[in-house]
Amino acid sequence: MSATYTVHKSADAVQGTRGFVEIRNVHKTYGTNHVLRGIDLAINPGEVVAILGPSGSGKSTLLRTINHLEKLDAGTIRVDAELMGYKVRGNRLHELREHEVLRQRTHVGMVFQNFNLFPHLTALANITEAPIHAQKRTKAEATAQALALLERVGLSEKADAYPRQLSGGQQQRVAIARALALNPKVVLFDEPTSALDPELVGEVLDVIRSLANEGTTLIIVTHEMGFARDVADRVVFVDGGNIIEQGTPTEIFGSPQHRRTKEFLSKVIEPAFHL
Amino acid sequence: MGAATPTTEVDEVNQTRNSEVSINGEPGLDDSLQEAAEAAEAAEPVKQNEPEYLKYGIVPARHPGRWLGTVVVGLVMAAILYSLFTNPRWEWNVVAQWFTAESVLRGLGETLKLTVICGVLGFVLGFVLALMRLSSSPLFSSVSWTFSWIFRSTPLLVQLLLWYNLGYLYEKISLGIPFTSVTFLEVSTTTLISQFAAAVLGLTLNQAAYSAEIIRGGILSVDQGQLEAAAALGIPPWRRSTRIVLPQAMRAILPTAFNEVIGLVKGTSIVYVLAYGELFYTVQVIYSRTQQVLPLLLVATCWYIVITSVLSIAQYYIERHYSKGAVRTLPDTPWQKLRRFFTIRTKNPIGTR
């Protein structure tokens, strides 16, 4: 760990607000594969950021470093006042113990491509597990909140259903409710619709869209270009472990500046869809 | 029916069939079919030359081989049962006389005691060994590997005799701080290792080596995404193992684990080499006195069958419990099937499909 962390004035300015994410000079390697090569990105509270890029560009890895599912090789990630995975003591960054990392993770919700619901627990138990056992809330409180969340994602009747009894779209909506149950400051979406049949994509995107309107910070890795253009405040294009270009959806989709962004967009957007 | 069949032939076949149906006294069916056909024609008059087989009923395939096999197996079973109950040399009266004898029941109690103690301790130790083997510490995983290697390589008989004769190798066993002269406790080995202790040690350690592999296999069968999701939700490690991973691993663990436990029930008979009074040793002692070798072996066998049956029923229900969520709907238990069978018979004599 060579990078040192200094508190910036901008950090003080946003303290008290929820869901500020600051990624600074993040590097990650798997063996000889340098997946992230110095990512810098600041995300404002309530902002909705879509991360695009070709497969293998490091976008999923970047997302997974934010809640410390992947350890960093260099750089820091801060969510509000907390450094993810580290503690500043003296002029050193000390790695946190596992229970401290687990506590930090409860501030960052995550939704996976393959849902990863617990198949042996009902939809309700899936949602209440973490509030009860990670946040030590009472069962009654967690259950009430879980039922409210299920209603919000339109699955009130499915509280007692097991994941295998639900369609892919319904499972992903339960997974979103499970992530929200921790009242996270930030929610990370790792290709949330990639494993779904085309006709089920819409119901999941509708739920995410409703979150975006409520002011939770959302970071979404996605291949749904139309959705990114529609919902995101900012689009970040990642390739080869670097941020190549970022801007508003209109800027990125309308007039991409970088050659690689243009190439990527021309491949993923069908001709009929061009702006 | 081939696609090239001329339409006229099809018509003929159809007419024959219709007349047959009418003769069979089911004009209603025929009428409704025709009505349906007419209605379809009225709705879409273009479909006049549709193939006739669309109206045909289905005759289920016959399985003459299966019937033949059933008859043969049934005959063999009947012959075996007949000889079992009619050949006087089985001496069923002697079996009945000893089946509930006090000494036999005491032996049975010892067998059950050994099974429960060694089964529980063996699987607990096996769970620890499985976690050690999966640990990222090279020392833990190699110690666990070595344990399984040693105990799976040596015959159980040798292990039991070795434990029983431990006093020959180490006269005294002492508890203290290693590499110093401090000792808290010192006992002579022969006092400490009784027949029972040797039996428990041998069976438990042997069982642990096998169950460690079974449990490890079960844990490995759980999708990595489950651990990741639990970690992302901040669920503490112990809860993650016991509430998320283990219940899912159980589905893979249970069938083999019950195999092991049932094996252990009969495996305990090997401790007769230590002259330990469990079921098998007890019947041996009895028949060496009364010379009724086969009937007494049959007594032990019948008890083993009873225990295995109880365990098999327990296995069914425990496996069913852990299949919650893994199948869309749980299948009926045999009891539920039986009840449904009789409910339908009494309430609805025609039966429902």
XYZ file of C-alpha atoms in Angstrom:
628
model
C 0.000 0.000 0.000
C 1.838 3.092 -1.197
C -0.958 5.629 -1.483
C -1.537 7.799 1.558
C -4.887 9.228 2.397
C -5.447 12.869 3.179
C -8.785 14.348 4.147
C -9.922 16.877 1.578
C -11.994 19.942 2.187
C -14.581 18.656 -0.244
C -15.030 15.650 2.031
C -15.820 17.856 5.004
C -18.239 19.857 2.932
C -20.413 16.846 2.156
C -20.334 15.265 5.599
C -23.800 14.791 6.955
C -25.248 13.961 3.565
C -25.763 10.324 2.686
C -24.157 8.416 -0.084
C -21.075 10.300 -1.183
C -18.610 7.920 -2.833
C -15.039 8.850 -3.580
C -12.780 6.466 -5.493
C -9.145 7.553 -5.699
C -6.350 5.966 -7.704
C -7.710 2.436 -7.311
C -5.561 -0.401 -8.656
C -6.394 -4.092 -8.712
C -4.465 -6.998 -10.171
C -5.257 -10.689 -10.450
C -1.869 -12.350 -10.832
C -0.339 -10.617 -13.859
C -3.678 -9.228 -15.043
C -3.886 -5.529 -14.172
C -7.685 -5.151 -14.026
C -8.020 -1.637 -12.587
C -5.321 0.857 -13.469
C -5.825 3.908 -11.318
C -9.537 4.707 -11.231
C -10.589 8.154 -9.938
C -14.287 8.819 -9.564
C -16.391 10.923 -7.200
C -20.109 10.285 -6.967
C -22.428 12.771 -5.283
C -25.173 11.861 -2.820
C -28.297 10.829 -4.722
C -26.505 10.628 -8.018
C -27.277 7.768 -10.425
C -24.183 6.603 -12.256
C -24.214 4.032 -15.030
C -20.932 2.267 -15.723
C -20.585 0.968 -19.268
C -17.811 -0.874 -20.981
C -16.906 -4.011 -22.916
C -16.675 -7.310 -21.035
C -13.387 -7.681 -19.210
C -12.987 -3.929 -18.943
C -12.968 -4.061 -15.126
C -16.380 -2.489 -14.531
C -17.705 -5.313 -12.329
C -14.431 -5.452 -10.405
C -14.663 -1.699 -9.804
C -18.159 -2.153 -8.409
C -17.029 -4.982 -6.133
C -14.173 -2.922 -4.705
C -16.673 -0.356 -3.441
C -18.062 -2.719 -0.787
C -14.663 -4.370 -0.337
C -15.693 -7.727 -1.822
C -12.400 -7.251 -3.684
C -9.378 -5.989 -1.780
C -7.524 -3.097 -3.360
C -3.865 -3.286 -4.353
C -3.558 0.501 -4.179
C -5.795 3.516 -3.714
C -8.737 4.234 -1.440
C -12.510 4.230 -1.550
C -14.529 6.369 0.784
C -18.278 6.200 1.422
C -19.264 9.338 3.306
C -16.803 9.635 6.184
C -15.645 5.993 6.144
C -12.719 4.519 4.272
C -13.821 1.119 3.004
C -11.674 -1.639 4.482
C -9.135 0.622 6.171
C -8.650 2.783 9.200
C -6.338 5.779 9.413
C -4.110 5.565 12.449
C -1.050 7.804 12.651
C 0.160 8.077 9.094
C -0.725 4.523 8.158
C -3.752 2.761 6.690
C -4.573 -0.262 8.830
C -6.596 -3.090 7.342
C -9.889 -3.514 9.215
C -10.830 -6.719 10.997
C -13.565 -8.790 9.373
C -16.396 -7.705 11.683
C -15.592 -4.048 10.994
C -15.638 -4.655 7.237
C -18.974 -6.432 7.645
C -20.396 -3.431 9.514
C -19.223 -1.098 6.721
C -20.839 -3.326 4.104
C -24.248 -2.824 5.675
C -24.058 0.780 4.397
C -23.621 -0.439 0.828
C -26.327 -2.620 -0.710
C -25.480 -4.920 -3.578
C -27.625 -6.567 -6.251
C -26.016 -9.384 -8.237
C -26.385 -10.534 -11.811
C -27.512 -14.012 -10.652
C -29.669 -12.676 -7.791
C -27.871 -14.929 -5.243
C -31.002 -15.229 -3.130
C -30.729 -17.877 -0.418
C -32.749 -20.735 -1.964
C -33.626 -22.428 1.345
C -35.172 -19.269 2.838
C -38.478 -17.664 1.905
C -38.533 -14.257 0.229
C -39.341 -12.693 3.604
C -36.542 -14.535 5.446
C -34.113 -13.567 2.691
C -34.894 -9.914 3.358
C -34.919 -10.029 7.180
C -31.741 -12.134 7.602
C -29.246 -9.266 7.388
C -31.238 -6.616 9.328
C -31.662 -9.069 12.223
C -28.224 -10.664 12.259
C -25.947 -7.974 10.822
C -27.679 -4.871 12.206
C -29.149 -6.502 15.327
C -32.611 -5.085 14.763
C -35.629 -6.775 16.298
C -37.446 -9.444 14.353
C -40.750 -7.556 14.463
C -39.194 -4.372 13.119
C -37.284 -6.207 10.376
C -40.395 -8.143 9.333
C -42.540 -5.014 9.135
C -39.924 -3.293 7.020
C -39.481 -6.368 4.802
C -43.223 -6.555 4.133
C -43.255 -2.871 3.230
C -40.318 -3.404 0.867
C -42.012 -6.399 -0.743
C -45.063 -4.263 -1.338
C -42.892 -1.597 -2.851
C -41.370 -4.029 -5.385
C -44.871 -5.344 -6.086
C -44.498 -8.761 -4.454
C -46.662 -8.550 -1.321
C -48.203 -11.948 -2.032
C -44.844 -13.672 -2.410
C -43.557 -13.181 1.147
C -43.710 -16.920 1.901
C -42.560 -18.123 -1.512
C -39.159 -19.730 -1.945
C -36.883 -18.223 -4.626
C -37.304 -21.248 -6.952
C -41.050 -20.631 -6.957
C -40.472 -17.143 -8.406
C -39.644 -15.988 -11.916
C -36.239 -14.438 -12.588
C -37.689 -10.943 -12.565
C -39.466 -11.561 -9.271
C -36.288 -13.005 -7.751
C -34.302 -9.953 -8.742
C -36.977 -7.694 -7.227
C -36.727 -9.635 -3.954
C -32.935 -9.249 -4.172
C -33.375 -5.485 -4.540
C -35.696 -5.434 -1.508
C -33.063 -7.447 0.401
C -30.382 -4.880 -0.449
C -32.654 -1.997 0.567
C -33.550 -3.604 3.911
C -30.219 -2.450 5.347
C -31.121 1.192 4.587
C -27.913 1.527 2.569
C -26.356 4.852 1.623
C -25.366 3.447 -1.743
C -26.786 0.587 -3.802
C -24.561 -1.225 -6.293
C -26.119 -3.076 -9.227
C -23.936 -5.606 -11.033
C -25.626 -6.201 -14.397
C -29.005 -6.655 -12.679
C -30.894 -7.661 -15.830
C -28.293 -9.713 -17.703
C -29.611 -13.075 -16.462
C -33.248 -12.261 -17.226
C -35.490 -13.204 -20.123
C -36.135 -10.114 -22.268
C -39.777 -9.797 -21.217
C -38.793 -9.700 -17.514
C -36.201 -6.944 -17.832
C -38.771 -4.168 -17.704
C -40.216 -4.982 -14.265
C -36.731 -4.906 -12.675
C -35.747 -1.692 -14.421
C -38.991 -0.071 -13.218
C -38.047 -0.802 -9.604
C -34.539 0.607 -10.094
C -36.015 3.673 -11.795
C -38.272 4.316 -8.791
C -35.202 4.174 -6.528
C -33.408 6.664 -8.713
C -36.244 9.123 -8.234
C -35.955 8.849 -4.463
C -32.461 10.133 -4.026
C -30.514 6.994 -3.089
C -27.050 6.931 -4.628
C -27.064 4.218 -7.294
C -24.100 2.799 -9.173
C -25.219 0.541 -11.979
C -23.083 -1.652 -14.221
C -25.377 -2.409 -17.133
C -25.689 -3.392 -20.758
C -29.122 -1.778 -21.063
C -28.155 1.297 -23.027
C -31.679 2.655 -23.274
C -32.098 2.375 -19.520
C -28.731 4.024 -18.808
C -29.650 6.921 -21.057
C -33.048 7.206 -19.454
C -32.178 6.931 -15.745
C -28.535 7.853 -15.218
C -27.372 11.340 -14.247
C -23.937 10.409 -15.439
C -22.524 7.721 -17.703
C -18.988 6.442 -17.129
C -17.280 4.482 -19.884
C -14.602 2.073 -18.684
C -12.168 0.142 -20.848
C -8.902 -1.638 -20.071
C -9.133 -0.749 -16.380
C -9.326 2.994 -16.990
C -12.140 5.493 -17.154
C -12.026 6.521 -20.806
C -14.802 9.078 -20.833
C -17.670 10.305 -18.670
C -20.498 12.741 -19.000
C -24.267 13.142 -19.096
C -26.159 10.492 -21.100
C -26.790 13.077 -23.822
C -23.074 13.783 -24.115
C -21.934 10.157 -24.108
C -24.657 8.712 -26.312
C -25.099 11.810 -28.474
C -21.537 12.859 -29.147
C -18.948 10.489 -27.690
C -15.502 12.073 -27.888
C -13.204 9.099 -27.539
C -12.580 6.583 -30.316
C -13.110 3.549 -28.034
C -16.405 4.925 -26.706
C -17.634 5.403 -30.264
C -16.572 1.870 -31.250
C -18.265 0.352 -28.206
C -21.514 2.269 -28.661
C -21.693 1.483 -32.368
C -21.438 -2.240 -31.472
C -24.003 -2.352 -28.674
C -26.638 0.005 -30.029
C -28.652 -1.287 -32.949
C -28.751 1.054 -35.978
C -32.472 1.747 -35.487
C -31.784 3.002 -31.986
C -29.352 5.767 -32.978
C -30.142 9.225 -31.707
C -49.434 -42.688 -39.716
C -47.253 -41.545 -42.613
C -47.772 -38.163 -44.149
C -48.212 -39.710 -47.592
C -51.354 -41.698 -46.613
C -54.153 -40.902 -49.063
C -57.025 -38.930 -47.539
C -59.608 -41.514 -48.587
C -58.017 -44.167 -46.399
C -57.971 -41.826 -43.441
C -61.645 -41.138 -43.967
C -62.426 -44.842 -44.011
C -60.519 -45.435 -40.801
C -62.288 -42.533 -39.211
C -65.700 -43.822 -40.210
C -64.940 -47.268 -38.807
C -63.804 -45.694 -35.597
C -66.901 -43.500 -35.314
C -69.189 -46.491 -35.814
C -67.222 -48.444 -33.194
C -67.586 -45.654 -30.711
C -71.326 -45.533 -31.291
C -71.642 -49.303 -30.820
C -69.708 -49.020 -27.572
C -72.595 -47.015 -26.263
C -70.942 -43.641 -25.973
C -72.963 -41.558 -28.352
C -72.541 -38.514 -26.112
C -68.812 -38.434 -26.668
C -69.243 -38.919 -30.354
C -71.836 -36.146 -30.533
C -69.739 -33.715 -28.617
C -66.750 -34.484 -30.859
C -68.837 -33.852 -33.916
C -70.300 -30.732 -32.446
C -66.837 -29.453 -31.700
C -65.720 -30.285 -35.194
C -68.749 -28.526 -36.652
C -68.198 -25.516 -34.506
C -64.578 -25.371 -35.629
C -65.661 -25.663 -39.226
C -68.216 -22.902 -38.781
C -65.618 -20.629 -37.270
C -62.993 -21.356 -39.869
C -64.357 -23.000 -42.972
C -60.922 -23.095 -44.633
C -59.676 -25.927 -42.396
C -61.699 -28.611 -44.170
C -58.858 -30.935 -45.130
C -57.228 -31.148 -41.695
C -55.783 -34.591 -40.866
C -58.340 -36.881 -39.204
C -55.942 -38.069 -36.453
C -56.501 -34.794 -34.633
C -59.751 -36.363 -33.387
C -58.283 -39.736 -32.339
C -57.924 -40.933 -28.762
C -54.600 -42.150 -27.362
C -53.883 -45.802 -26.476
C -51.181 -46.013 -23.748
C -48.068 -48.017 -24.703
C -47.972 -51.610 -23.397
C -44.986 -52.952 -21.448
C -45.128 -56.766 -21.765
C -41.473 -57.101 -20.613
C -42.245 -55.238 -17.416
C -45.211 -57.501 -16.709
C -43.130 -60.599 -17.314
C -40.388 -59.270 -15.024
C -42.933 -58.507 -12.304
C -44.284 -62.056 -12.450
C -40.788 -63.607 -12.276
C -39.659 -61.410 -9.370
C -42.950 -62.054 -7.561
C -42.497 -65.834 -7.900
C -38.898 -65.701 -6.627
C -39.957 -63.583 -3.650
C -42.781 -65.968 -2.840
C -40.403 -68.946 -2.994
C -37.901 -67.261 -0.661
C -40.589 -66.283 1.848
C -42.128 -69.762 1.688
C -38.814 -71.455 2.481
C -38.037 -68.914 5.223
C -41.197 -69.799 7.081
C -41.529 -73.505 6.287
C -37.942 -74.787 6.618
C -37.836 -75.850 10.310
C -34.032 -75.425 10.438
C -34.396 -71.658 10.601
C -35.746 -72.377 14.098
C -37.956 -69.298 14.326
C -39.178 -70.412 17.738
C -35.596 -70.114 19.055
C -35.304 -66.693 17.410
C -38.514 -65.587 19.105
C -37.332 -66.962 22.425
C -34.058 -64.967 22.379
C -35.297 -61.883 20.503
C -36.343 -60.041 23.650
C -34.122 -61.877 26.147
C -32.638 -59.540 28.727
C -29.017 -60.183 27.701
C -29.817 -59.532 24.033
C -31.617 -56.287 24.889
C -28.654 -55.203 27.014
C -26.371 -55.895 24.045
C -28.736 -53.944 21.807
C -28.559 -51.018 24.239
C -24.755 -51.064 24.068
C -24.868 -51.133 20.249
C -27.207 -48.132 20.200
C -25.039 -46.312 22.747
C -21.893 -46.849 20.672
C -23.695 -45.809 17.476
C -25.055 -42.594 18.957
C -21.838 -41.557 20.732
C -19.513 -42.420 17.849
C -21.926 -41.071 15.249
C -22.336 -37.709 16.976
C -18.686 -37.300 17.977
C -17.538 -38.568 14.591
C -19.628 -36.058 12.669
C -18.771 -33.146 14.981
C -15.068 -33.912 14.630
C -15.634 -34.448 10.910
C -17.223 -30.980 10.634
C -14.202 -29.414 12.349
C -11.837 -31.381 10.096
C -13.817 -30.287 7.006
C -13.576 -26.611 8.030
C -9.837 -27.075 8.722
C -9.364 -28.657 5.316
C -11.138 -25.722 3.623
C -9.249 -23.156 5.710
C -6.702 -20.957 3.998
C -4.135 -21.839 6.673
C -1.781 -24.421 5.123
C -1.116 -25.968 8.549
C -4.828 -26.563 9.267
C -5.560 -28.018 5.871
C -2.528 -30.311 5.828
C -3.191 -31.581 9.371
C -6.781 -32.359 8.350
C -5.602 -34.060 5.156
C -3.073 -36.164 7.084
C -5.712 -37.210 9.616
C -8.042 -38.470 6.897
C -5.150 -40.125 5.095
C -3.991 -42.087 8.159
C -7.400 -43.155 9.406
C -8.704 -44.108 6.001
C -5.540 -46.129 5.284
C -5.522 -48.330 8.387
C -8.072 -51.115 8.909
C -10.591 -50.333 11.649
C -9.710 -53.644 13.325
C -6.068 -52.554 13.633
C -7.112 -49.147 15.005
C -9.298 -50.744 17.681
C -6.604 -53.213 18.802
C -4.030 -50.407 18.778
C -6.144 -48.210 21.075
C -6.885 -51.130 23.375
C -3.189 -51.976 23.618
C -2.068 -48.355 23.987
C -0.813 -49.262 27.462
C 1.888 -51.354 25.809
C 3.176 -48.327 23.906
C 2.653 -45.679 26.603
C 2.427 -46.913 30.176
C 1.172 -43.634 31.568
C -0.756 -40.713 30.124
C -0.130 -37.324 31.704
C -1.560 -33.874 31.263
C 0.929 -31.022 31.615
C 2.884 -28.381 29.763
C 4.840 -29.950 26.904
C 8.649 -29.902 27.048
C 8.633 -29.051 30.772
C 8.394 -31.227 33.871
C 5.080 -29.630 34.906
C 2.291 -32.228 35.103
C -1.240 -31.724 36.394
C -2.550 -35.235 36.026
C -1.082 -38.673 35.447
C -3.005 -41.921 34.905
C -1.957 -45.367 33.892
C -3.062 -46.020 30.325
C -4.727 -49.358 31.029
C -7.013 -47.723 33.610
C -7.942 -44.918 31.219
C -8.487 -46.961 28.077
C -11.211 -49.452 28.935
C -12.872 -51.618 26.292
C -15.545 -48.972 25.974
C -13.038 -46.128 25.617
C -11.043 -48.065 23.020
C -14.226 -48.823 21.077
C -15.372 -45.182 21.182
C -11.928 -43.847 20.231
C -11.500 -46.261 17.347
C -14.990 -45.886 15.894
C -15.132 -42.086 16.388
C -11.775 -41.282 14.818
C -12.449 -43.631 11.928
C -15.923 -42.118 11.453
C -14.537 -38.569 11.635
C -12.086 -39.247 8.813
C -14.895 -40.350 6.506
C -17.495 -37.782 7.564
C -14.960 -34.952 7.120
C -14.816 -35.759 3.418
C -18.616 -36.029 3.182
C -19.140 -32.658 4.868
C -16.386 -31.029 2.825
C -18.037 -32.287 -0.346
C -21.354 -30.836 0.802
C -19.846 -27.441 1.572
C -18.094 -27.357 -1.810
C -21.400 -28.049 -3.546
C -22.839 -24.721 -2.336
C -22.607 -21.964 -4.941
C -19.863 -19.401 -4.267
C -22.394 -16.621 -4.977
C -24.212 -17.559 -1.750
C -21.143 -16.743 0.355
C -20.593 -13.570 -1.605
C -24.172 -12.399 -1.095
C -23.963 -13.156 2.642
C -20.664 -11.283 2.887
C -22.070 -8.319 0.959
C -25.002 -8.192 3.389
C -22.611 -8.070 6.343
C -23.806 -11.361 7.882
C -21.266 -12.546 10.511
C -19.046 -15.546 9.610
C -20.515 -18.080 12.078
C -24.064 -17.243 11.026
C -22.954 -17.441 7.392
C -21.646 -20.999 7.901
C -24.528 -22.309 9.985
C -27.516 -20.515 8.457
C -26.560 -20.003 4.819
C -23.982 -22.632 3.809
C -24.657 -25.664 6.024
C -28.431 -25.977 5.365
C -27.719 -25.924 1.631
C -24.811 -28.341 2.018
C -27.096 -30.713 3.938
C -28.822 -31.790 0.752
C -25.557 -33.202 -0.550
C -24.403 -34.421 2.881
C -27.489 -36.291 4.108
C -27.768 -39.313 1.772
C -24.109 -40.237 2.243
C -24.170 -39.372 5.934
C -27.050 -41.763 6.559
C -25.169 -44.392 4.591
C -22.320 -43.895 7.046
C -24.537 -44.010 10.137
C -26.255 -47.195 8.950
C -22.815 -48.613 8.229
C -21.775 -47.603 11.726
C -24.703 -49.449 13.342
C -23.426 -52.717 11.915
C -19.819 -51.545 12.051
C -20.036 -51.498 15.843
C -20.178 -55.320 15.663
C -16.442 -55.251 14.950
C -15.740 -54.283 18.576
C -16.448 -57.935 19.488
C -12.635 -58.256 19.087
C -12.355 -56.249 22.327
C -14.844 -58.629 23.998
C -17.154 -55.637 24.441
C -20.707 -56.733 25.225
C -22.626 -55.168 22.351
C -25.324 -56.999 20.369
C -23.108 -59.114 18.141
C -20.719 -60.168 20.919
C -23.703 -61.031 23.137
C -25.274 -63.397 20.626
C -21.869 -64.976 20.025
C -21.535 -65.657 23.725
C -25.029 -67.166 23.792
C -24.626 -69.458 20.792
C -21.239 -70.665 21.932
C -23.104 -71.975 24.959
C -26.349 -73.214 23.326
C -24.925 -74.169 19.885
C -27.933 -72.475 18.185
C -25.638 -70.534 15.861
C -27.932 -69.584 12.989
C -31.050 -68.629 14.991
C -28.996 -66.366 17.233
C -27.259 -64.704 14.301
C -30.779 -64.179 12.967
C -31.747 -62.480 16.240
C -28.921 -59.974 15.789
C -29.779 -59.541 12.105
C -33.427 -58.812 12.867
C -32.434 -56.130 15.357
C -30.047 -54.559 12.846
C -32.911 -54.553 10.322
C -35.177 -52.794 12.847
C -32.576 -50.082 13.562
C -31.829 -49.580 9.867
C -35.542 -49.285 9.088
C -36.045 -46.619 11.743
C -33.005 -44.733 10.448
C -34.248 -44.968 6.853
C -37.592 -43.460 7.835
C -35.793 -40.681 9.741
C -33.607 -40.112 6.681
C -36.647 -39.664 4.450
C -38.169 -36.979 6.662
C -34.890 -35.171 7.378
C -34.017 -35.066 3.681
C -37.499 -33.777 2.969
C -37.004 -31.007 5.551
C -33.781 -29.850 3.909
C -35.226 -29.983 0.395
C -37.406 -26.982 1.275
C -36.813 -24.370 -1.375
C -34.747 -26.731 -3.532
C -37.827 -28.175 -5.205
C -40.804 -26.111 -6.280
C -43.288 -28.212 -4.343
C -42.468 -30.859 -1.758
C -43.653 -34.350 -2.753
C -46.262 -36.018 -0.513
C -44.995 -38.174 2.330
C -46.010 -41.870 2.092
C -48.519 -41.179 4.877
C -50.055 -38.262 2.938
C -50.187 -40.419 -0.220
C -51.980 -43.176 1.686
C -54.499 -40.712 3.144
C -55.187 -39.154 -0.243
C -55.619 -42.640 -1.750
C -58.291 -43.496 0.786
C -59.972 -40.076 0.674
C -60.452 -40.385 -3.059
C -61.722 -43.965 -2.715
C -64.391 -43.040 -0.190
C -65.511 -39.577 -1.222
C -65.251 -39.895 -4.969
C -65.790 -43.499 -6.120
C -65.286 -42.617 -9.796
C -61.838 -41.196 -9.078
C -60.315 -38.071 -10.475
C -57.579 -37.732 -12.981
